[in-house]
Short mmCIF file of C-alpha atoms and ligand atoms in Angstrom, two decimals:
data_model
loop_
_atom_site.label_atom_id
_atom_site.label_comp_id
_atom_site.label_asym_id
_atom_site.label_seq_id
_atom_site.Cartn_x
_atom_site.Cartn_y
_atom_site.Cartn_z
CA MET A 18 0.00 0.00 0.00
CA LEU A 19 2.80 2.39 0.83
CA ASP A 20 4.17 1.80 -2.61
CA THR A 21 0.94 3.07 -4.11
CA ALA A 22 1.01 6.13 -1.86
CA ARG A 23 4.61 6.89 -2.76
CA GLU A 24 3.86 6.40 -6.42
CA ILE A 25 1.09 9.00 -6.20
CA LEU A 26 3.35 11.36 -4.26
CA ILE A 27 6.00 11.19 -6.93
CA SER A 28 4.02 10.96 -10.13
CA THR A 29 1.06 13.15 -9.24
CA TYR A 30 2.53 15.69 -6.84
CA GLY A 31 6.09 15.63 -8.05
CA PHE A 32 7.49 15.41 -4.51
CA ARG A 33 10.41 13.19 -3.71
CA ASP A 34 9.54 12.08 -0.22
CA PHE A 35 6.94 12.27 2.49
CA GLN A 36 7.66 14.74 5.21
CA GLY A 37 7.05 14.45 8.92
CA LEU A 38 4.25 12.07 9.77
CA GLN A 39 2.61 12.11 6.34
CA LYS A 40 3.60 8.54 5.59
CA ASP A 41 2.15 7.16 8.84
CA ILE A 42 -1.03 9.20 8.56
CA ILE A 43 -1.65 8.18 4.96
CA GLU A 44 -1.06 4.52 5.72
CA HIS A 45 -3.42 4.64 8.69
CA THR A 46 -6.16 6.53 6.87
CA ALA A 47 -5.91 4.61 3.63
CA SER A 48 -6.45 1.39 5.55
CA GLY A 49 -9.62 2.72 7.11
CA GLY A 50 -8.56 4.10 10.51
CA ASP A 51 -9.86 7.31 12.08
CA ALA A 52 -7.24 9.99 12.66
CA LEU A 53 -6.81 13.30 14.39
CA VAL A 54 -3.95 15.22 12.82
CA LEU A 55 -2.36 18.09 14.72
CA MET A 56 0.15 19.77 12.51
CA PRO A 57 1.20 23.39 12.28
CA THR A 58 0.24 25.51 9.30
CA GLY A 59 2.41 24.62 6.36
CA GLY A 60 3.12 21.17 7.74
CA GLY A 61 1.57 19.47 4.73
CA LYS A 62 -1.82 18.37 5.98
CA SER A 63 -3.61 18.34 2.62
CA LEU A 64 -1.71 15.34 1.31
CA CYS A 65 -2.75 13.35 4.36
CA TYR A 66 -6.33 13.14 3.15
CA GLN A 67 -5.85 13.70 -0.58
CA ILE A 68 -3.65 10.68 -1.19
CA PRO A 69 -5.86 8.25 0.78
CA SER A 70 -8.88 9.63 -1.11
CA ILE A 71 -7.18 8.83 -4.39
CA MET A 72 -6.14 5.40 -3.15
CA ARG A 73 -9.43 4.28 -1.65
CA GLN A 74 -12.46 3.28 -3.59
CA GLY A 75 -15.02 6.07 -3.97
CA THR A 76 -14.80 9.79 -3.37
CA GLY A 77 -13.07 11.60 -0.53
CA ILE A 78 -15.38 14.19 1.02
CA VAL A 79 -13.49 17.20 2.34
CA ILE A 80 -15.32 19.49 4.73
CA SER A 81 -13.77 22.92 4.84
CA PRO A 82 -15.02 26.31 6.04
CA LEU A 83 -12.74 28.07 3.58
CA ILE A 84 -15.11 28.52 0.69
CA ALA A 85 -12.95 31.21 -0.86
CA LEU A 86 -10.07 28.78 -1.23
CA MET A 87 -11.91 25.79 -2.66
CA GLN A 88 -11.58 26.98 -6.21
CA ASP A 89 -7.79 27.32 -5.89
CA GLN A 90 -7.41 23.95 -4.25
CA VAL A 91 -9.53 22.23 -6.86
CA ASP A 92 -7.74 24.01 -9.68
CA SER A 93 -4.34 22.87 -8.54
CA LEU A 94 -5.56 19.30 -8.01
CA THR A 95 -7.12 19.26 -11.45
CA GLN A 96 -3.89 20.49 -12.93
CA MET A 97 -2.13 17.52 -11.40
CA GLY A 98 -4.69 15.21 -12.93
CA VAL A 99 -6.69 14.51 -9.80
CA ARG A 100 -10.43 14.40 -10.39
CA ALA A 101 -11.62 17.02 -7.93
CA ALA A 102 -14.54 19.43 -7.60
CA PHE A 103 -16.22 21.57 -5.01
CA LEU A 104 -19.75 22.33 -3.97
CA ASN A 105 -20.61 25.62 -2.34
CA SER A 106 -22.93 28.57 -2.63
CA SER A 107 -20.73 30.30 -5.22
CA LEU A 108 -21.69 27.77 -7.92
CA SER A 109 -24.57 28.29 -10.31
CA PRO A 110 -27.38 25.70 -10.08
CA GLU A 111 -26.27 24.26 -13.40
CA LYS A 112 -22.69 23.85 -12.29
CA GLN A 113 -23.91 22.26 -9.06
CA ARG A 114 -25.95 19.69 -10.92
CA GLU A 115 -22.98 18.93 -13.08
CA VAL A 116 -20.74 18.30 -10.06
CA GLU A 117 -23.43 16.16 -8.46
CA ALA A 118 -23.74 14.11 -11.61
CA ARG A 119 -20.00 13.49 -11.66
CA LEU A 120 -20.14 12.55 -8.01
CA LEU A 121 -22.98 10.09 -8.58
CA SER A 122 -21.26 8.41 -11.48
CA GLY A 123 -18.14 7.86 -9.38
CA MET A 124 -16.03 10.16 -11.51
CA LEU A 125 -14.48 12.12 -8.65
CA ASP A 126 -11.59 11.39 -6.31
CA LEU A 127 -12.28 14.40 -4.12
CA VAL A 128 -15.13 16.76 -3.38
CA TYR A 129 -14.78 19.85 -1.20
CA VAL A 130 -17.94 20.95 0.59
CA ALA A 131 -18.80 23.66 3.06
CA PRO A 132 -20.07 22.32 6.40
CA GLU A 133 -23.45 24.01 6.06
CA ARG A 134 -23.99 22.19 2.77
CA LEU A 135 -22.82 18.85 4.08
CA VAL A 136 -25.38 18.64 6.87
CA GLN A 137 -28.32 19.39 4.55
CA PRO A 138 -30.61 16.37 4.09
CA ALA A 139 -30.29 16.68 0.31
CA PHE A 140 -26.54 16.31 0.43
CA LEU A 141 -26.62 13.52 3.00
CA GLY A 142 -29.07 11.77 0.70
CA LEU A 143 -26.62 12.16 -2.13
CA LEU A 144 -23.89 10.62 -0.01
CA GLU A 145 -26.12 7.58 0.57
CA ARG A 146 -26.03 6.93 -3.14
CA ILE A 147 -22.26 7.02 -3.56
CA THR A 148 -19.24 5.44 -1.87
CA PRO A 149 -17.49 7.97 0.33
CA ALA A 150 -13.80 7.04 0.46
CA LEU A 151 -13.34 9.03 3.64
CA PHE A 152 -14.44 12.18 5.40
CA ALA A 153 -11.75 14.79 5.90
CA ILE A 154 -12.68 17.48 8.41
CA ASP A 155 -10.30 20.34 7.76
CA GLU A 156 -9.77 23.18 10.25
CA ALA A 157 -11.27 20.89 12.87
CA HIS A 158 -10.73 23.42 15.67
CA CYS A 159 -13.78 25.23 14.28
CA VAL A 160 -15.82 22.71 16.28
CA SER A 161 -14.58 24.13 19.55
CA GLN A 162 -16.46 26.93 21.23
CA TRP A 163 -13.24 27.80 23.01
CA GLY A 164 -11.28 28.08 19.81
CA HIS A 165 -10.86 31.40 18.11
CA ASP A 166 -12.83 30.38 15.09
CA PHE A 167 -15.99 28.64 16.18
CA ARG A 168 -18.40 27.49 13.42
CA PRO A 169 -21.69 26.17 14.80
CA GLU A 170 -22.25 23.85 11.80
CA TYR A 171 -19.15 21.92 12.78
CA THR A 172 -20.86 20.62 15.91
CA ARG A 173 -23.37 18.84 13.68
CA LEU A 174 -20.71 16.82 11.91
CA THR A 175 -21.18 13.86 14.29
CA ILE A 176 -23.93 12.98 11.87
CA LEU A 177 -21.21 11.61 9.60
CA HIS A 178 -20.27 8.96 12.08
CA GLU A 179 -23.89 8.15 12.85
CA GLN A 180 -24.97 7.82 9.27
CA PHE A 181 -21.79 6.36 7.79
CA PRO A 182 -20.13 4.42 10.60
CA HIS A 183 -17.81 2.53 8.30
CA VAL A 184 -16.33 5.49 6.48
CA PRO A 185 -13.00 6.56 8.01
CA ARG A 186 -12.68 10.11 9.23
CA ILE A 187 -9.62 12.28 9.43
CA ALA A 188 -9.82 15.57 11.33
CA LEU A 189 -7.04 18.09 10.82
CA THR A 190 -6.05 21.28 12.56
CA ALA A 191 -3.10 23.54 13.17
CA THR A 192 -4.44 24.92 16.40
CA ALA A 193 -5.02 22.69 19.33
CA ASP A 194 -4.20 23.42 22.91
CA GLY A 195 -5.52 20.93 25.46
CA PRO A 196 -9.12 22.15 25.75
CA THR A 197 -9.55 22.58 22.00
CA ARG A 198 -8.15 19.11 21.37
CA ARG A 199 -10.56 17.61 23.87
CA ASP A 200 -13.45 19.47 22.24
CA ILE A 201 -12.54 18.14 18.81
CA ILE A 202 -12.41 14.56 20.07
CA ARG A 203 -15.67 14.91 21.96
CA HIS A 204 -17.73 16.81 19.40
CA LEU A 205 -16.56 14.82 16.41
CA ASP A 206 -16.80 11.54 18.28
CA LEU A 207 -13.16 10.68 17.68
CA GLN A 208 -12.43 8.87 20.95
CA ASP A 209 -10.96 5.91 19.10
CA ALA A 210 -9.03 7.91 16.54
CA THR A 211 -5.26 7.75 16.43
CA VAL A 212 -3.73 11.11 17.23
CA PHE A 213 -0.87 12.23 15.02
CA SER A 214 0.95 15.27 16.28
CA THR A 215 4.04 16.50 14.50
CA GLY A 216 4.87 19.16 16.96
CA PHE A 217 4.36 22.85 16.66
CA ASP A 218 7.88 24.09 16.28
CA ARG A 219 8.75 26.18 13.25
CA PRO A 220 12.49 26.32 13.67
CA ASN A 221 13.10 28.64 10.74
CA ILE A 222 10.90 31.37 12.21
CA SER A 223 12.66 33.85 14.46
CA TYR A 224 10.47 35.53 17.09
CA THR A 225 10.87 39.16 18.16
CA ILE A 226 8.61 41.36 20.24
CA GLN A 227 9.29 45.00 20.96
CA PRO A 228 7.61 47.52 23.21
CA LYS A 229 5.56 49.93 21.18
CA ASP A 230 7.07 53.33 20.69
CA LYS A 231 6.14 54.72 17.30
CA PRO A 232 4.69 51.59 15.74
CA LEU A 233 4.63 52.65 12.10
CA GLU A 234 8.18 53.95 12.26
CA GLN A 235 9.24 50.76 14.00
CA LEU A 236 7.57 48.70 11.30
CA LEU A 237 9.13 50.70 8.51
CA HIS A 238 12.54 50.38 10.05
CA PHE A 239 12.05 46.64 10.50
CA ILE A 240 11.02 46.17 6.87
CA ARG A 241 13.75 48.39 5.49
CA THR A 242 16.55 46.83 7.48
CA ARG A 243 15.44 43.21 7.38
CA HIS A 244 13.05 42.63 4.50
CA LYS A 245 13.47 45.17 1.78
CA GLY A 246 11.68 44.02 -1.38
CA GLN A 247 10.34 40.85 0.22
CA SER A 248 6.81 39.55 0.73
CA GLY A 249 5.28 39.94 4.13
CA ILE A 250 2.04 40.21 6.05
CA VAL A 251 1.26 42.95 8.56
CA TYR A 252 -1.63 42.24 10.90
CA ARG A 253 -3.68 45.00 12.46
CA LEU A 254 -6.67 44.81 14.73
CA SER A 255 -9.05 47.18 12.92
CA ARG A 256 -10.05 47.89 9.34
CA LYS A 257 -9.25 51.55 9.79
CA LYS A 258 -5.73 50.79 10.97
CA VAL A 259 -5.29 48.43 8.03
CA GLU A 260 -6.16 51.19 5.59
CA GLU A 261 -3.98 53.74 7.35
CA THR A 262 -1.00 51.43 7.57
CA ALA A 263 -1.18 50.31 3.94
CA ALA A 264 -1.41 53.91 2.75
CA TRP A 265 1.42 54.98 5.02
CA LEU A 266 3.73 52.20 3.81
CA CYS A 267 2.95 53.08 0.19
CA ALA A 268 3.80 56.71 0.89
CA LYS A 269 7.13 55.52 2.24
CA GLY A 270 7.86 53.60 -0.93
CA ILE A 271 6.89 50.12 0.24
CA GLU A 272 4.25 48.54 -1.92
CA ALA A 273 1.44 47.49 0.38
CA LEU A 274 -2.15 46.30 -0.13
CA PRO A 275 -5.03 46.36 2.33
CA TYR A 276 -7.20 43.34 3.13
CA HIS A 277 -10.17 43.27 5.48
CA ALA A 278 -13.78 42.17 5.54
CA GLY A 279 -14.98 45.71 4.82
CA LEU A 280 -13.61 45.62 1.28
CA ASN A 281 -15.89 44.23 -1.36
CA ALA A 282 -15.28 40.67 -2.51
CA ILE A 283 -13.78 41.69 -5.83
CA GLN A 284 -11.26 44.01 -4.24
CA ARG A 285 -10.34 41.43 -1.63
CA HIS A 286 -9.89 38.77 -4.22
CA HIS A 287 -7.85 41.08 -6.40
CA ASN A 288 -5.49 42.03 -3.58
CA GLN A 289 -5.08 38.44 -2.50
CA GLU A 290 -4.30 37.36 -6.06
CA ARG A 291 -1.67 40.05 -6.42
CA PHE A 292 -0.09 39.13 -3.13
CA MET A 293 0.08 35.47 -4.13
CA ARG A 294 1.44 36.08 -7.60
CA GLU A 295 3.74 39.07 -7.32
CA ASP A 296 7.02 39.31 -5.48
CA GLY A 297 7.77 41.71 -2.70
CA LEU A 298 4.27 42.87 -1.80
CA VAL A 299 3.26 43.61 1.75
CA MET A 300 -0.27 42.63 2.70
CA VAL A 301 -1.68 44.73 5.52
CA ALA A 302 -4.64 42.84 6.89
CA THR A 303 -7.01 42.01 9.67
CA VAL A 304 -7.36 38.39 10.73
CA ALA A 305 -9.83 38.06 7.86
CA PHE A 306 -6.78 37.36 5.74
CA GLY A 307 -4.81 34.22 5.78
CA MET A 308 -6.64 31.03 6.63
CA GLY A 309 -5.24 28.61 4.14
CA VAL A 310 -2.99 31.16 2.46
CA ASP A 311 -0.21 29.09 1.03
CA LYS A 312 2.51 31.37 -0.26
CA PRO A 313 5.83 29.70 0.40
CA ASP A 314 8.09 32.76 0.41
CA VAL A 315 6.41 35.05 2.92
CA ARG A 316 9.52 36.31 4.69
CA PHE A 317 7.90 38.07 7.61
CA VAL A 318 4.69 38.36 9.54
CA ALA A 319 4.39 41.52 11.60
CA HIS A 320 1.81 42.26 14.28
CA LEU A 321 1.22 45.83 15.32
CA GLU A 322 -1.17 44.60 17.99
CA PRO A 323 -1.02 41.23 19.70
CA PRO A 324 -3.60 38.65 18.62
CA LYS A 325 -6.11 37.41 21.18
CA SER A 326 -4.44 34.09 21.83
CA LEU A 327 -1.25 32.14 21.27
CA GLU A 328 -3.14 29.82 18.93
CA ALA A 329 -3.95 32.76 16.71
CA TYR A 330 -0.38 34.02 17.02
CA HIS A 331 1.06 30.64 16.10
CA GLN A 332 -1.25 30.31 13.16
CA GLU A 333 -0.72 33.83 11.86
CA THR A 334 3.05 33.82 12.26
CA GLY A 335 3.05 30.32 10.78
CA ARG A 336 2.29 31.84 7.40
CA ALA A 337 5.89 33.02 7.28
CA GLY A 338 8.65 30.81 5.95
CA ARG A 339 6.64 27.90 4.63
CA ASP A 340 9.54 27.20 2.28
CA GLY A 341 11.69 26.42 5.30
CA LEU A 342 14.02 29.37 4.77
CA PRO A 343 14.64 31.88 7.56
CA ALA A 344 11.67 34.12 8.30
CA ASP A 345 10.70 36.67 10.96
CA ALA A 346 7.74 36.89 13.26
CA TRP A 347 7.92 40.43 14.54
CA MET A 348 5.54 42.22 16.86
CA THR A 349 5.24 45.46 18.70
CA TYR A 350 2.80 46.07 21.49
CA GLY A 351 2.07 48.46 24.33
CA LEU A 352 -0.22 49.33 27.18
CA ALA A 353 -2.98 50.64 24.93
CA ASP A 354 -3.18 47.23 23.24
CA VAL A 355 -3.53 45.45 26.55
CA VAL A 356 -6.31 47.83 27.46
CA GLN A 357 -8.08 47.46 24.14
CA LEU A 358 -7.82 43.69 23.93
CA ARG A 359 -9.16 43.26 27.46
CA ARG A 360 -12.04 45.55 26.61
CA MET A 361 -12.89 43.70 23.42
CA LEU A 362 -13.30 40.48 25.33
CA GLY A 363 -16.67 39.51 26.55
CA GLN A 364 -18.52 42.70 25.92
CA GLY A 365 -21.99 42.07 27.23
CA GLU A 366 -21.27 38.69 28.78
CA GLU A 367 -19.39 39.61 31.88
CA ASP A 368 -18.89 36.38 33.77
CA SER A 369 -19.64 33.82 31.12
CA PRO A 370 -17.41 30.76 31.01
CA ARG A 371 -16.51 31.68 27.47
CA ARG A 372 -15.18 35.04 28.54
CA MET A 373 -13.14 33.37 31.27
CA VAL A 374 -11.51 31.13 28.70
CA GLU A 375 -10.82 34.06 26.43
CA LEU A 376 -9.29 36.01 29.26
CA ARG A 377 -7.04 33.10 30.11
CA LYS A 378 -5.94 32.86 26.50
CA LEU A 379 -5.23 36.56 26.34
CA ASP A 380 -3.26 36.39 29.57
CA ALA A 381 -1.10 33.65 28.08
CA MET A 382 -0.56 35.82 25.02
CA LEU A 383 0.47 38.79 27.14
CA ALA A 384 2.74 36.69 29.32
CA PHE A 385 4.42 35.55 26.12
CA CYS A 386 4.96 39.20 25.18
CA GLU A 387 6.51 39.99 28.54
CA THR A 388 8.53 36.85 29.04
CA THR A 389 12.23 37.04 29.72
CA GLU A 390 12.62 33.39 28.77
CA CYS A 391 13.15 31.93 25.31
CA ARG A 392 10.00 32.81 23.35
CA ARG A 393 9.94 29.49 21.54
CA LYS A 394 10.07 27.65 24.86
CA VAL A 395 7.08 29.59 26.12
CA LEU A 396 5.15 29.21 22.87
CA LEU A 397 5.70 25.47 22.55
CA GLY A 398 5.11 24.97 26.25
CA TYR A 399 1.65 26.41 25.69
CA PHE A 400 1.00 23.72 23.10
CA GLY A 401 2.08 21.07 25.55
CA GLU A 402 5.65 20.64 24.32
CA HIS A 403 7.76 21.08 27.41
CA ASP A 404 11.42 20.47 28.25
CA ARG A 405 12.92 22.46 25.43
CA GLU A 406 16.30 24.07 25.42
CA PRO A 407 16.45 27.80 24.65
CA CYS A 408 16.33 28.10 20.87
CA GLY A 409 18.93 30.73 20.08
CA ASN A 410 16.61 32.08 17.39
CA CYS A 411 14.42 34.56 19.22
CA ASP A 412 15.04 38.01 20.66
CA THR A 413 15.20 36.89 24.28
CA CYS A 414 17.77 34.23 23.41
CA GLN A 415 19.86 36.57 21.30
CA PHE A 416 19.60 39.58 23.58
CA PRO A 417 18.94 38.25 27.06
CA VAL A 418 16.53 40.53 28.84
CA GLU A 419 17.77 42.24 31.94
CA THR A 420 15.34 42.32 34.78
CA TRP A 421 15.11 44.75 37.62
CA ASP A 422 13.38 44.81 40.98
CA GLY A 423 10.30 46.84 40.14
CA THR A 424 8.57 46.56 43.50
CA VAL A 425 9.14 50.16 44.59
CA ALA A 426 8.40 51.59 41.15
CA ALA A 427 5.19 49.56 41.06
CA GLN A 428 4.17 50.87 44.47
CA LYS A 429 4.73 54.44 43.29
CA ALA A 430 2.78 53.88 40.09
CA LEU A 431 -0.11 52.20 41.88
CA SER A 432 -0.32 54.88 44.52
CA ALA A 433 -0.36 57.55 41.81
CA VAL A 434 -3.35 55.71 40.35
CA TYR A 435 -5.05 55.53 43.72
CA ARG A 436 -4.40 59.09 44.83
CA THR A 437 -5.78 60.56 41.61
CA GLY A 438 -9.08 58.75 41.98
CA GLN A 439 -8.41 55.82 39.58
CA ARG A 440 -9.52 57.55 36.43
CA PHE A 441 -6.39 58.83 34.69
CA GLY A 442 -4.34 57.21 31.95
CA ALA A 443 -0.69 56.24 31.91
CA ALA A 444 0.53 59.43 30.22
CA HIS A 445 -0.88 61.74 32.86
CA LEU A 446 0.23 59.46 35.68
CA THR A 447 3.73 59.44 34.23
CA ASP A 448 3.75 63.23 34.23
CA ILE A 449 2.85 63.14 37.92
CA LEU A 450 5.55 60.61 38.76
CA THR A 451 8.24 62.46 36.86
CA GLY A 452 7.12 65.81 38.23
CA LYS A 453 6.17 67.43 34.97
CA LEU A 454 4.17 70.56 35.57
CA THR A 455 1.61 70.44 32.76
CA ASP A 456 -1.59 72.49 32.55
CA ARG A 457 -3.61 69.39 33.21
CA ILE A 458 -1.64 68.64 36.35
CA ARG A 459 -2.09 72.19 37.59
CA SER A 460 -5.79 72.26 36.85
CA HIS A 461 -6.34 69.09 38.87
CA GLY A 462 -3.99 70.23 41.59
CA HIS A 463 -1.99 67.05 41.10
CA ASN A 464 1.24 68.90 41.79
CA ASP A 465 0.19 68.96 45.42
CA LEU A 466 0.09 65.19 45.68
CA LYS A 467 2.71 63.34 47.70
CA THR A 468 3.47 61.26 44.62
CA PHE A 469 4.17 64.29 42.43
CA GLY A 470 7.76 64.00 41.28
CA CYS A 471 8.42 60.94 43.42
CA GLY A 472 9.50 58.87 40.40
CA LYS A 473 12.19 61.02 38.86
CA GLU A 474 14.66 58.15 38.97
CA LEU A 475 12.97 56.69 35.88
CA GLY A 476 12.33 58.34 32.53
CA ALA A 477 8.93 58.60 30.85
CA SER A 478 9.56 55.61 28.59
CA GLN A 479 10.52 53.46 31.55
CA TRP A 480 7.32 54.42 33.34
CA LYS A 481 5.46 53.47 30.20
CA GLY A 482 7.02 50.02 30.54
CA VAL A 483 6.03 49.85 34.20
CA PHE A 484 2.38 50.63 33.48
CA ARG A 485 2.28 48.16 30.61
CA GLN A 486 3.76 45.37 32.68
CA LEU A 487 1.43 46.12 35.59
CA ALA A 488 -1.55 45.89 33.22
CA CYS A 489 -0.24 42.64 31.76
CA LEU A 490 0.11 41.16 35.22
CA GLY A 491 -3.47 42.10 36.05
CA LEU A 492 -2.26 44.59 38.64
CA LEU A 493 -4.00 47.42 36.84
CA ALA A 494 -7.37 47.39 35.12
CA THR A 495 -9.09 49.85 32.85
CA ASP A 496 -12.35 51.56 33.52
CA ALA A 497 -15.30 50.39 31.50
CA ASP A 498 -15.97 53.70 29.72
CA GLY A 499 -12.96 53.09 27.53
CA HIS A 500 -11.11 56.35 28.13
CA GLY A 501 -8.00 54.54 29.18
CA GLY A 502 -8.30 55.45 32.84
CA LEU A 503 -6.46 52.96 35.03
CA ARG A 504 -7.71 51.52 38.28
CA LEU A 505 -6.47 49.12 40.90
CA THR A 506 -7.41 45.46 41.10
CA PRO A 507 -7.70 43.42 44.29
CA GLU A 508 -4.20 42.09 43.59
CA SER A 509 -2.78 45.62 43.42
CA TRP A 510 -3.10 45.86 47.17
CA GLN A 511 -0.66 43.00 47.69
CA VAL A 512 1.94 45.15 45.99
CA LEU A 513 0.95 48.33 47.79
CA ARG A 514 1.08 46.55 51.13
CA GLY A 515 4.54 45.24 50.32
CA GLU A 516 3.40 41.60 50.24
CA ARG A 517 4.41 40.99 46.67
CA MET A 518 7.74 41.57 44.96
CA LEU A 519 7.89 42.31 41.26
CA SER A 520 10.57 41.71 38.70
CA PHE A 521 10.26 43.72 35.50
CA ARG A 522 11.90 43.32 32.13
CA ARG A 523 14.18 46.15 31.11
CA ASP A 524 12.83 47.15 27.72
CA ILE A 525 15.18 47.69 24.84
CA LEU A 526 13.47 50.58 23.17
CA GLY A 527 12.77 51.66 19.66
CA ARG A 528 15.44 51.86 17.07
CA SER A 529 18.29 50.46 19.09
CA ALA A 530 16.29 47.25 19.39
CA THR A 531 15.73 46.97 15.66
CA ARG A 532 19.34 47.88 15.03
CA ALA A 533 20.45 45.12 17.32
CA LEU A 534 18.24 42.77 15.37
CA ALA A 535 19.53 43.98 12.01
CA LYS A 536 23.06 43.03 12.97
CA THR A 537 22.23 39.37 13.44
P1 ADP B 619 -1.11 22.78 5.68
O1 ADP B 619 -2.47 22.44 5.15
O2 ADP B 619 -0.66 21.87 6.77
O3 ADP B 619 -0.96 24.22 6.07
P2 ADP B 619 -0.27 22.19 3.01
O4 ADP B 619 -0.89 20.86 2.87
O5 ADP B 619 -0.95 23.33 2.34
O6 ADP B 619 -0.05 22.55 4.53
O7 ADP B 619 1.23 22.09 2.55
C1 ADP B 619 2.12 23.17 2.72
C2 ADP B 619 3.13 23.20 1.60
O8 ADP B 619 4.02 22.09 1.68
C3 ADP B 619 2.47 23.13 0.23
O9 ADP B 619 3.11 24.05 -0.60
C4 ADP B 619 2.71 21.70 -0.21
O10 ADP B 619 2.74 21.60 -1.59
C5 ADP B 619 4.06 21.39 0.43
N1 ADP B 619 4.25 19.96 0.72
C6 ADP B 619 3.40 19.15 1.35
N2 ADP B 619 3.89 17.90 1.44
C7 ADP B 619 5.10 17.91 0.84
C8 ADP B 619 6.11 16.92 0.60
N3 ADP B 619 5.97 15.66 1.01
N4 ADP B 619 7.23 17.30 -0.05
C9 ADP B 619 7.37 18.59 -0.45
N5 ADP B 619 6.45 19.57 -0.27
C10 ADP B 619 5.34 19.24 0.38
ZN1 ZN B 620 14.72 31.40 21.99
#
């Protein structure tokens, strides 16, 4: 059987050898076993269900939420001589009937369908009349409510097992921490499936995170010094920021395209096409861009705000360096991001379990930003891969972070928050601590406070770092009105009472940090 699989790999795909666990997964699936495949983006998951579909009698049914990508996938399969088609809402009724006819006459090796179509009685009826070779459930994490990409239709996919108990199933995902993995197994009824996990490390990606100073300038400097003329993706949290950033980069002579859900479908498609086909374009995008994007030579992925979870971060940065050559995952973040991300979570559902999970995920993300340990160690530890040596290919490995005893500074910062009534933002509080006599300080009489000027030993940018780290640690919260006012949390009092010591990272700021990076 392996000979057949290898023959297909070579003659159809033109690859020389299987990589990673592909061989084992294909053997297992082709012989009828259920599988759960956990493999990072770019790991080569598609082959794991495509080759068994070609090998087994009947048609492989691929369930994928990525309707926009089905056409591309089918096109490239067809080019290789694989008999593939897709069924989704973008097809005309005629075209649909044509695909269904080919399916019924056993003329297809593979059919891609959207989950909402699959669970329709009409389609299930169609399946009764053919021989499904297997069911491949792509992006299986969509079944998990706790994942970052929940699709309700995915929870109905157990129907496959109920209605077709003898057809093997293979579920695949690139994002699976413990809870998500358990959800996939439970919701898809995969208790007896063999789990194949290739590990989440992407050794060719170098991780760097810098405190935010002037983010656009920092980005420009990073691109100019490290990735001039190369393809890259810049993620931003909002559509407006996407537009601004793309325009700004263009004005600075770096060809950049915007991508977000607010653009019309034609424009989106056009920009994506250009990014895929042309060299050296920078795509500035919201998270709407990227699922399934398979461009091998993306040399960097930059985040100007942190994503909401390490799963999202791993997936988004994973789009860099799919060709195995060195690539950068670069991010800048600051206090305002912490504030905004916390606020975006769980609006309207204060104490719901879902919000708790999201908060926990965000906290892990922020801890990753602030870590003084090897970033790769922290990242892989989150995905359950422990006991790693420091990687030597991230900023904290290359430029070990100095730490300092921030207990006293934290006490000063927190008491400045308290004494001003817990409604001012970091900038104003910093002015108080450094004793800057601004109009605003005068008008509030804040120059009469005991804390006024009590923090002159640190500069404004260092105080910025203190406030950011306090917010990350949950020692400062923001008020609900969204004006950036900071207030204490119950834990703050442990610090104020001297019951808790704090160690802070000494930030390497701005340009010097990028310069240091450019030398490597
Ligand atoms: P995933 O779905 O896990 O993100 P893909 O299946 O899209 O990954 O594969 C990622 C890239 O690796 C694709 O360009 C694919 O053609 C390539 N690839 C997959 N398997 C092999 C292999 N055995 N040898 C060489 N290239 C491969
Ligand atoms: Zn490292």
